[in-house]
CSV table of C-alpha atoms in Angstrom, one decimal:
chain,number,residue,atom,x,y,z
A,19,MET,CA,99.0,187.2,65.5
A,20,ALA,CA,99.2,185.3,68.8
A,21,PHE,CA,100.8,187.0,71.8
A,22,THR,CA,100.2,184.3,74.4
A,23,VAL,CA,100.2,180.6,74.6
A,24,PRO,CA,98.1,178.6,74.1
A,25,VAL,CA,95.8,180.2,71.5
A,26,LEU,CA,93.0,178.3,69.8
A,27,VAL,CA,91.7,180.0,66.6
A,28,LEU,CA,88.8,178.7,64.6
A,29,TYR,CA,88.5,179.8,61.0
A,30,PHE,CA,85.5,179.3,58.7
A,31,ASP,CA,85.5,180.3,55.1
A,32,GLY,CA,88.8,182.1,55.6
A,33,LYS,CA,87.5,184.3,58.4
A,34,GLU,CA,88.3,184.0,62.1
A,35,VAL,CA,85.1,183.2,64.0
A,36,LEU,CA,86.5,182.2,67.4
A,37,ARG,CA,89.6,182.9,69.4
A,38,GLU,CA,90.4,181.6,72.9
A,39,ALA,CA,93.6,182.2,74.7
A,40,ARG,CA,95.4,181.2,78.0
A,41,MET,CA,93.0,179.3,80.2
A,42,VAL,CA,90.7,177.5,77.8
A,43,HIS,CA,87.8,175.7,79.4
A,44,MET,CA,87.1,172.8,77.0
A,45,GLU,CA,83.4,172.5,77.9
A,46,LYS,CA,82.8,176.1,77.1
A,47,PHE,CA,84.9,176.0,74.0
A,48,HIS,CA,82.9,173.0,72.8
A,49,GLU,CA,79.6,174.8,73.4
A,50,LYS,CA,80.9,177.8,71.4
A,51,ILE,CA,82.0,175.6,68.5
A,52,THR,CA,78.6,173.8,68.6
A,53,ARG,CA,76.7,177.1,68.5
A,54,ILE,CA,78.8,178.3,65.5
A,55,TYR,CA,78.4,174.9,63.7
A,56,ASP,CA,74.6,174.9,64.3
A,57,SER,CA,74.3,178.5,62.9
A,58,ILE,CA,75.9,177.5,59.6
């Protein structure tokens, strides 16, 4: 469920692995996605 806008949710293999809401800093979001991708 999302109670605020915007909400960015990343799912991997049917599981939520990252959720960012409201003020999303794209550089930090990209770093988090890269870390998750590299760990797979």
